[in-house]
Amino acid sequence: MMNFFRSILILSIAAGAFSLRADDKEFITKGKTLFLTKICFTCHQTDPAVPALAGLALKAPKYIGDFWGKETLVHKGFGGPLEKVVFGPGYFYESVKTSMLRVAKGALAPMPPPPPVTDEEIMALMAYVRSLSKKDE
């Protein structure tokens, strides 16, 4: 039970800290650098013209179009029952920290744990990924 409350506290802090820096250009740039150096780009496509080959094979979520703040279906655990989540700060943070907790619907495998990342790095990655979400023109 204590772990549950600890998780809620961490997610609340993450969401609050993120909202303060979400539009910070320097922070977004740091997130992009981390996205490349932590090899996120190998699975998560960010440009319609440049496929992420591992992601195509594994059916990993793409960060293209209008996705941030939208409801999405995920499995509770790998192959577990489906549930709706909002693709936002809480879900993003949780996905990086505990990738087996929820798995994107249709993905052939859960996201492997990334190379070690700090909470500050997760916030920067989150700012970058959020910056990629664009409404259709």
Coordinates of C-alpha atoms in Angstrom, one line a residue:
M1 CA 0.0 0.0 0.0
M2 CA 2.9 2.3 0.8
N3 CA 4.3 1.8 -2.7
F4 CA 0.9 2.9 -4.2
F5 CA 1.0 6.2 -2.3
R6 CA 4.6 6.7 -3.1
S7 CA 3.8 6.2 -6.8
I8 CA 0.9 8.7 -6.7
L9 CA 3.2 11.3 -5.0
I10 CA 5.9 10.8 -7.6
L11 CA 3.4 11.1 -10.5
S12 CA 1.9 14.3 -8.9
I13 CA 5.3 15.9 -8.5
A14 CA 6.3 14.9 -12.0
A15 CA 3.1 16.4 -13.5
G16 CA 3.6 19.6 -11.6
A17 CA 7.3 20.0 -12.5
F18 CA 6.6 19.1 -16.1
S19 CA 3.9 21.8 -16.5
L20 CA 6.4 24.4 -15.4
R21 CA 9.0 23.5 -18.1
A22 CA 6.9 22.0 -20.9
D23 CA 7.4 24.9 -23.3
D24 CA 11.0 25.7 -22.3
K25 CA 12.9 25.6 -25.7
E26 CA 16.2 24.7 -24.0
F27 CA 14.5 21.9 -22.0
I28 CA 12.9 20.5 -25.2
T29 CA 16.3 20.6 -26.9
K30 CA 17.8 18.6 -24.0
G31 CA 14.9 16.1 -24.4
K32 CA 15.6 15.7 -28.1
T33 CA 19.3 15.0 -27.4
L34 CA 18.3 12.4 -24.7
F35 CA 15.7 10.9 -27.2
L36 CA 18.6 10.3 -29.5
T37 CA 21.3 9.3 -27.0
K38 CA 19.0 7.0 -25.0
I39 CA 18.1 5.3 -28.3
C40 CA 14.3 6.0 -28.0
F41 CA 14.4 6.9 -31.7
T42 CA 15.0 3.3 -32.7
C43 CA 11.5 2.3 -31.7
H44 CA 9.5 5.6 -31.6
Q45 CA 9.0 7.3 -35.0
T46 CA 8.9 11.1 -34.9
D47 CA 9.0 12.0 -38.6
P48 CA 6.5 10.5 -41.1
A49 CA 9.3 10.4 -43.7
V50 CA 11.8 8.5 -41.5
P51 CA 10.7 5.1 -40.2
A52 CA 11.9 3.7 -36.9
L53 CA 12.6 0.2 -38.1
A54 CA 12.6 -1.6 -34.7
G55 CA 9.4 0.2 -33.9
L56 CA 7.7 -0.9 -37.1
A57 CA 8.6 -4.5 -36.3
L58 CA 7.4 -4.2 -32.6
K59 CA 4.5 -1.9 -33.4
A60 CA 5.7 0.7 -30.9
P61 CA 3.7 3.9 -30.5
K62 CA 4.7 6.7 -33.0
Y63 CA 5.0 10.3 -31.8
I64 CA 3.4 11.8 -34.9
G65 CA 0.2 13.8 -35.2
D66 CA -2.0 14.9 -32.4
F67 CA -1.4 12.4 -29.6
W68 CA -0.6 14.4 -26.4
G69 CA -3.5 14.6 -24.0
K70 CA -5.6 12.1 -25.9
E71 CA -7.1 8.9 -24.6
T72 CA -5.3 5.7 -25.7
L73 CA -5.8 2.0 -25.0
V74 CA -3.2 0.1 -23.1
H75 CA -2.9 -3.3 -21.6
K76 CA -2.5 -3.6 -17.8
G77 CA 0.8 -5.5 -18.0
F78 CA 1.8 -7.4 -21.0
G79 CA -1.3 -9.0 -22.6
G80 CA -3.5 -8.0 -19.7
P81 CA -6.9 -6.4 -19.9
L82 CA -7.3 -3.2 -21.8
E83 CA -7.9 0.1 -20.1
K84 CA -8.0 3.8 -21.3
V85 CA -5.3 6.2 -20.2
V86 CA -4.6 9.8 -21.2
F87 CA -1.3 10.1 -23.0
G88 CA 0.1 12.8 -20.8
P89 CA 2.7 13.4 -18.0
G90 CA 1.5 10.7 -15.6
Y91 CA 1.4 8.0 -18.3
F92 CA 4.6 9.1 -19.9
Y93 CA 6.6 9.1 -16.6
E94 CA 5.1 5.8 -15.6
S95 CA 6.0 4.2 -19.0
V96 CA 9.6 5.2 -18.7
K97 CA 10.0 4.3 -15.1
T98 CA 7.9 1.0 -15.1
S99 CA 7.5 0.0 -18.7
M100 CA 5.8 -3.3 -17.8
L101 CA 3.0 -1.7 -15.9
R102 CA 1.0 -0.7 -19.0
V103 CA 1.8 -1.8 -22.6
A104 CA 0.4 0.0 -25.7
K105 CA -2.4 -1.8 -27.4
G106 CA -1.1 -3.6 -30.5
A107 CA 2.6 -3.5 -29.3
L108 CA 4.2 -6.9 -29.8
A109 CA 6.4 -6.4 -26.7
P110 CA 6.6 -4.0 -23.8
M111 CA 9.0 -1.2 -23.9
P112 CA 12.4 -2.4 -22.7
P113 CA 13.8 -0.4 -19.7
P114 CA 15.7 2.5 -21.2
P115 CA 19.3 3.2 -20.2
P116 CA 19.3 4.7 -16.7
V117 CA 17.4 8.0 -16.7
T118 CA 16.9 10.5 -13.9
D119 CA 13.6 12.2 -13.1
E120 CA 15.0 15.4 -14.6
E121 CA 15.8 13.5 -17.8
I122 CA 12.4 12.0 -18.0
M123 CA 10.9 15.5 -17.7
A124 CA 13.1 16.7 -20.6
L125 CA 12.2 13.7 -22.7
M126 CA 8.5 14.4 -21.9
A127 CA 8.9 18.0 -23.0
Y128 CA 10.4 16.9 -26.3
V129 CA 7.8 14.3 -27.0
R130 CA 5.0 16.7 -26.1
S131 CA 6.4 19.2 -28.5
L132 CA 6.0 16.7 -31.3
S133 CA 2.3 16.4 -30.8
K134 CA 0.6 18.6 -33.5
K135 CA -3.0 19.1 -34.4
D136 CA -3.7 18.4 -38.1
E137 CA -3.4 21.6 -40.1

